[in-house]
Amino acid sequence: MSAKKELLQQLISSIKERNGKPVNPRVVSATIESLGIRDIDVVDDYGFESIPHLAIYIYEQLTQESELKNKYQKAAEAKNLKKISLNAYEDLPIFGQL
């Protein structure tokens, strides 16, 4: 595996571990930037034109995977918390109840 592909796989793993299922490419882009990666780094290190191009590629790769939960999402799911509806838009877990 080439150095660029290996770096790319490490970045994808980092983003998956940090975010779990990405909401959209912009979230992936923000995560890439929060890791200290700059547009100038993307060309040489990953072979992409810019962070947005890299983010779209990573988003597409991650959304093709069947298991997209990070360790925190898996732990919350394992607790099997009950949810109550606060409004018509969102359910929130009730902490302390199983």
Coordinates of N, CA, C and O in Angstrom, one line a residue:
M1 N 0.9 -1.2 0.0 CA 0.0 0.0 0.0 C 0.9 1.2 0.0 O 1.9 1.3 0.8
S2 N 0.5 2.2 -0.8 CA 1.3 3.4 -0.9 C 1.2 4.2 0.3 O 0.2 4.1 1.1
A3 N 2.1 5.2 0.5 CA 2.1 6.0 1.7 C 0.8 6.9 1.8 O 0.3 7.1 2.8
K4 N 0.4 7.4 0.6 CA -0.8 8.2 0.6 C -2.0 7.4 0.9 O -2.9 7.9 1.7
K5 N -2.1 6.2 0.4 CA -3.3 5.4 0.7 C -3.3 5.0 2.2 O -4.4 4.9 2.8
E6 N -2.1 4.7 2.7 CA -2.0 4.4 4.2 C -2.4 5.6 5.0 O -3.2 5.4 6.0
L7 N -2.0 6.8 4.7 CA -2.4 8.0 5.4 C -3.9 8.2 5.3 O -4.5 8.6 6.3
L8 N -4.4 8.0 4.1 CA -5.8 8.2 3.9 C -6.7 7.2 4.8 O -7.6 7.6 5.4
Q9 N -6.2 5.9 4.8 CA -6.9 4.9 5.6 C -6.9 5.3 7.1 O -7.8 5.1 7.9
Q10 N -5.7 5.8 7.6 CA -5.6 6.3 9.0 C -6.5 7.4 9.2 O -7.2 7.5 10.3
L11 N -6.6 8.3 8.3 CA -7.5 9.5 8.5 C -9.0 9.0 8.5 O -9.8 9.5 9.4
I12 N -9.4 8.1 7.6 CA -10.7 7.6 7.6 C -11.0 7.0 8.9 O -12.1 7.2 9.5
S13 N -10.1 6.2 9.4 CA -10.3 5.5 10.7 C -10.5 6.5 11.9 O -11.3 6.3 12.7
S14 N -9.6 7.5 11.8 CA -9.7 8.6 12.9 C -11.1 9.3 12.9 O -11.6 9.5 13.9
I15 N -11.5 9.6 11.7 CA -12.8 10.3 11.5 C -14.0 9.4 12.0 O -14.9 9.8 12.7
K16 N -13.9 8.1 11.6 CA -14.9 7.2 12.0 C -14.9 7.0 13.5 O -16.0 7.0 14.1
E17 N -13.8 6.9 14.1 CA -13.7 6.7 15.6 C -14.2 8.0 16.3 O -14.8 7.9 17.3
R18 N -13.9 9.1 15.7 CA -14.3 10.4 16.4 C -15.7 10.7 16.2 O -16.4 11.2 17.1
N19 N -16.3 10.5 15.0 CA -17.6 11.0 14.7 C -18.7 9.9 14.5 O -19.8 10.2 14.6
G20 N -18.2 8.6 14.3 CA -19.2 7.6 14.0 C -19.8 7.9 12.6 O -19.1 8.2 11.6
K21 N -21.1 7.9 12.5 CA -21.8 8.2 11.2 C -21.7 9.7 10.9 O -22.3 10.4 11.7
P22 N -21.1 10.0 9.8 CA -21.0 11.5 9.5 C -22.4 12.0 9.0 O -23.0 11.3 8.2
V23 N -22.7 13.2 9.4 CA -24.0 13.8 8.9 C -23.9 14.2 7.5 O -24.9 14.0 6.7
N24 N -22.8 14.8 7.1 CA -22.6 15.3 5.7 C -21.2 15.6 5.5 O -20.4 15.5 6.4
P25 N -20.8 15.8 4.3 CA -19.3 16.1 4.0 C -18.8 17.3 4.7 O -17.6 17.4 5.0
R26 N -19.6 18.3 5.1 CA -19.1 19.5 5.8 C -18.7 19.1 7.2 O -17.7 19.7 7.7
V27 N -19.3 18.2 7.8 CA -18.9 17.7 9.1 C -17.6 17.0 9.0 O -16.7 17.2 9.8
V28 N -17.4 16.2 8.0 CA -16.1 15.5 7.7 C -15.0 16.6 7.5 O -13.9 16.5 8.0
S29 N -15.4 17.6 6.7 CA -14.4 18.7 6.4 C -14.0 19.4 7.7 O -12.8 19.6 7.9
A30 N -14.9 19.7 8.6 CA -14.6 20.3 9.8 C -13.8 19.4 10.7 O -12.8 19.9 11.4
T31 N -14.0 18.1 10.7 CA -13.2 17.2 11.5 C -11.8 17.1 10.9 O -10.8 17.1 11.7
I32 N -11.6 17.1 9.6 CA -10.3 17.1 9.0 C -9.5 18.3 9.5 O -8.4 18.2 9.9
E33 N -10.2 19.5 9.4 CA -9.5 20.7 9.9 C -9.2 20.7 11.3 O -8.2 21.2 11.8
S34 N -10.1 20.1 12.1 CA -9.9 20.1 13.6 C -8.7 19.2 13.9 O -8.1 19.3 15.0
L35 N -8.3 18.3 13.0 CA -7.1 17.4 13.2 C -5.8 18.1 12.8 O -4.8 17.5 12.9
G36 N -6.0 19.4 12.4 CA -4.8 20.2 12.1 C -4.3 20.0 10.6 O -3.3 20.5 10.2
I37 N -5.2 19.4 9.8 CA -4.8 19.2 8.4 C -5.3 20.5 7.6 O -6.4 20.9 7.8
R38 N -4.3 21.0 6.8 CA -4.6 22.2 6.0 C -4.8 21.8 4.6 O -4.4 20.8 4.1
D39 N -5.4 22.7 3.8 CA -5.6 22.5 2.4 C -4.2 22.2 1.7 O -4.1 21.3 0.8
I40 N -3.2 22.9 2.1 CA -1.9 22.7 1.5 C -1.3 21.3 1.8 O -0.6 20.8 0.9
D41 N -1.7 20.7 2.9 CA -1.3 19.4 3.2 C -2.0 18.3 2.4 O -1.4 17.2 2.2
V42 N -3.2 18.6 2.1 CA -4.1 17.6 1.4 C -3.5 17.1 0.1 O -3.5 16.0 -0.3
V43 N -3.0 18.1 -0.7 CA -2.4 17.7 -2.0 C -1.3 16.8 -1.9 O -1.3 15.7 -2.5
D44 N -0.3 17.1 -1.1 CA 0.9 16.3 -1.0 C 0.7 15.0 -0.2 O 1.2 13.9 -0.5
D45 N 0.0 15.1 0.9 CA -0.2 13.9 1.8 C -1.2 12.9 1.4 O -1.1 11.7 1.6
Y46 N -2.3 13.4 0.8 CA -3.5 12.5 0.5 C -3.8 12.5 -1.0 O -4.6 11.6 -1.4
G47 N -3.2 13.4 -1.8 CA -3.5 13.3 -3.3 C -4.8 13.9 -3.7 O -5.3 13.6 -4.8
F48 N -5.4 14.8 -2.9 CA -6.7 15.4 -3.2 C -6.4 16.9 -3.5 O -5.5 17.5 -2.9
E49 N -7.3 17.5 -4.2 CA -7.2 18.9 -4.6 C -7.4 19.8 -3.4 O -6.8 20.9 -3.4
S50 N -8.3 19.5 -2.5 CA -8.6 20.4 -1.4 C -9.3 19.6 -0.3 O -9.7 18.4 -0.5
I51 N -9.5 20.2 0.9 CA -10.2 19.5 2.0 C -11.6 19.2 1.6 O -12.0 18.0 1.9
P52 N -12.4 20.1 1.0 CA -13.7 19.6 0.6 C -13.7 18.4 -0.3 O -14.6 17.5 -0.2
H53 N -12.8 18.3 -1.2 CA -12.7 17.1 -2.1 C -12.4 15.9 -1.3 O -13.0 14.8 -1.5
L54 N -11.5 16.0 -0.4 CA -11.1 14.9 0.5 C -12.3 14.5 1.4 O -12.6 13.3 1.5
A55 N -13.0 15.5 1.9 CA -14.2 15.2 2.8 C -15.3 14.5 2.0 O -15.9 13.6 2.6
I56 N -15.5 14.9 0.8 CA -16.6 14.2 0.0 C -16.2 12.7 -0.2 O -17.0 11.8 0.0
Y57 N -14.9 12.5 -0.5 CA -14.5 11.1 -0.7 C -14.6 10.3 0.6 O -15.2 9.2 0.5
I58 N -14.2 10.9 1.7 CA -14.3 10.1 3.0 C -15.7 9.9 3.4 O -16.1 8.8 3.8
Y59 N -16.6 10.9 3.2 CA -18.0 10.8 3.5 C -18.6 9.6 2.7 O -19.3 8.8 3.2
E60 N -18.3 9.6 1.4 CA -18.8 8.5 0.6 C -18.3 7.1 1.0 O -19.1 6.2 1.0
Q61 N -17.1 7.1 1.4 CA -16.5 5.8 1.9 C -17.2 5.4 3.2 O -17.5 4.2 3.3
L62 N -17.4 6.3 4.1 CA -18.0 5.9 5.4 C -19.4 5.6 5.3 O -19.9 4.7 6.0
T63 N -20.2 6.3 4.4 CA -21.6 6.0 4.3 C -21.9 4.7 3.6 O -23.0 4.2 3.6
Q64 N -20.8 4.1 3.0 CA -21.0 2.8 2.3 C -20.8 1.6 3.3 O -21.2 0.5 3.1
E65 N -20.2 1.9 4.5 CA -20.0 0.9 5.5 C -21.3 0.6 6.2 O -22.1 1.5 6.4
S66 N -21.4 -0.6 6.7 CA -22.7 -1.0 7.4 C -22.6 -0.6 8.9 O -23.6 -0.3 9.5
E67 N -21.5 -0.6 9.5 CA -21.3 -0.3 10.9 C -20.6 1.0 11.1 O -19.4 1.1 10.9
L68 N -21.4 2.1 11.4 CA -20.9 3.4 11.4 C -20.9 4.0 12.8 O -20.9 5.2 12.9
K69 N -20.9 3.2 13.8 CA -21.0 3.8 15.2 C -19.6 3.8 15.8 O -18.9 2.8 15.7
N70 N -19.3 4.9 16.5 CA -18.1 4.9 17.2 C -18.3 4.3 18.6 O -19.4 3.9 19.0
K71 N -17.2 4.2 19.4 CA -17.3 3.5 20.7 C -18.3 4.2 21.6 O -19.0 3.5 22.4
Y72 N -18.5 5.5 21.6 CA -19.4 6.2 22.4 C -20.9 5.9 22.0 O -21.7 5.7 22.9
Q73 N -21.1 5.9 20.7 CA -22.4 5.6 20.3 C -22.8 4.1 20.6 O -24.0 3.8 21.0
K74 N -21.9 3.2 20.5 CA -22.1 1.8 20.8 C -22.4 1.6 22.3 O -23.3 0.9 22.7
A75 N -21.6 2.4 23.2 CA -21.8 2.3 24.6 C -23.2 2.8 25.0 O -23.9 2.3 25.8
A76 N -23.6 3.9 24.4 CA -25.0 4.5 24.7 C -26.0 3.5 24.2 O -27.0 3.3 24.9
E77 N -25.9 2.9 23.1 CA -26.8 1.9 22.6 C -26.9 0.7 23.5 O -28.0 0.2 23.8
A78 N -25.8 0.3 24.1 CA -25.7 -0.9 25.0 C -26.5 -0.6 26.3 O -27.0 -1.6 26.9
K79 N -26.6 0.6 26.7 CA -27.3 1.0 27.9 C -28.8 0.9 27.8 O -29.5 0.8 28.7
N80 N -29.2 0.8 26.5 CA -30.6 0.7 26.2 C -31.5 1.7 27.0 O -32.5 1.3 27.7
L81 N -31.2 2.9 26.9 CA -31.9 4.0 27.6 C -33.3 4.2 27.0 O -33.4 4.1 25.8
K82 N -34.3 4.4 27.9 CA -35.6 4.8 27.4 C -35.6 6.2 26.9 O -34.8 7.1 27.4
K83 N -36.4 6.6 26.0 CA -36.5 7.9 25.5 C -37.9 8.5 25.7 O -38.9 7.9 25.7
I84 N -37.8 9.8 26.0 CA -39.1 10.6 26.1 C -39.1 11.7 25.0 O -38.1 12.2 24.7
S85 N -40.3 12.0 24.6 CA -40.4 13.0 23.6 C -40.6 14.4 24.2 O -41.6 14.5 25.0
L86 N -39.7 15.3 24.0 CA -39.9 16.7 24.5 C -40.7 17.6 23.6 O -41.3 18.5 24.0
N87 N -40.7 17.2 22.3 CA -41.5 17.9 21.4 C -41.7 17.0 20.2 O -41.3 15.9 20.2
A88 N -42.2 17.5 19.1 CA -42.5 16.7 18.0 C -41.3 16.4 17.1 O -41.3 15.6 16.2
Y89 N -40.1 17.0 17.5 CA -38.9 16.9 16.7 C -37.9 16.0 17.2 O -37.1 15.5 16.4
E90 N -37.8 15.7 18.5 CA -36.6 15.1 19.0 C -36.9 14.2 20.2 O -37.7 14.6 21.1
D91 N -36.3 13.0 20.3 CA -36.4 12.2 21.5 C -35.1 12.3 22.2 O -34.0 12.2 21.6
L92 N -35.1 12.4 23.5 CA -33.9 12.4 24.3 C -33.9 11.2 25.3 O -35.0 10.9 25.8
P93 N -32.8 10.6 25.6 CA -32.8 9.5 26.6 C -33.0 10.0 28.0 O -32.7 11.2 28.4
I94 N -33.7 9.2 28.8 CA -33.9 9.5 30.2 C -32.7 8.9 31.0 O -32.6 7.7 31.0
F95 N -31.8 9.7 31.5 CA -30.7 9.1 32.2 C -31.1 8.6 33.6 O -31.9 9.2 34.3
G96 N -30.4 7.5 34.0 CA -30.7 6.9 35.2 C -31.8 5.8 35.2 O -32.0 5.1 36.1
Q97 N -32.5 5.7 34.1 CA -33.5 4.7 33.9 C -33.0 3.7 32.9 O -32.5 4.0 31.8
L98 N -33.3 2.4 33.1 CA -33.0 1.4 32.2 C -34.2 0.7 31.6 O -35.2 0.6 32.2

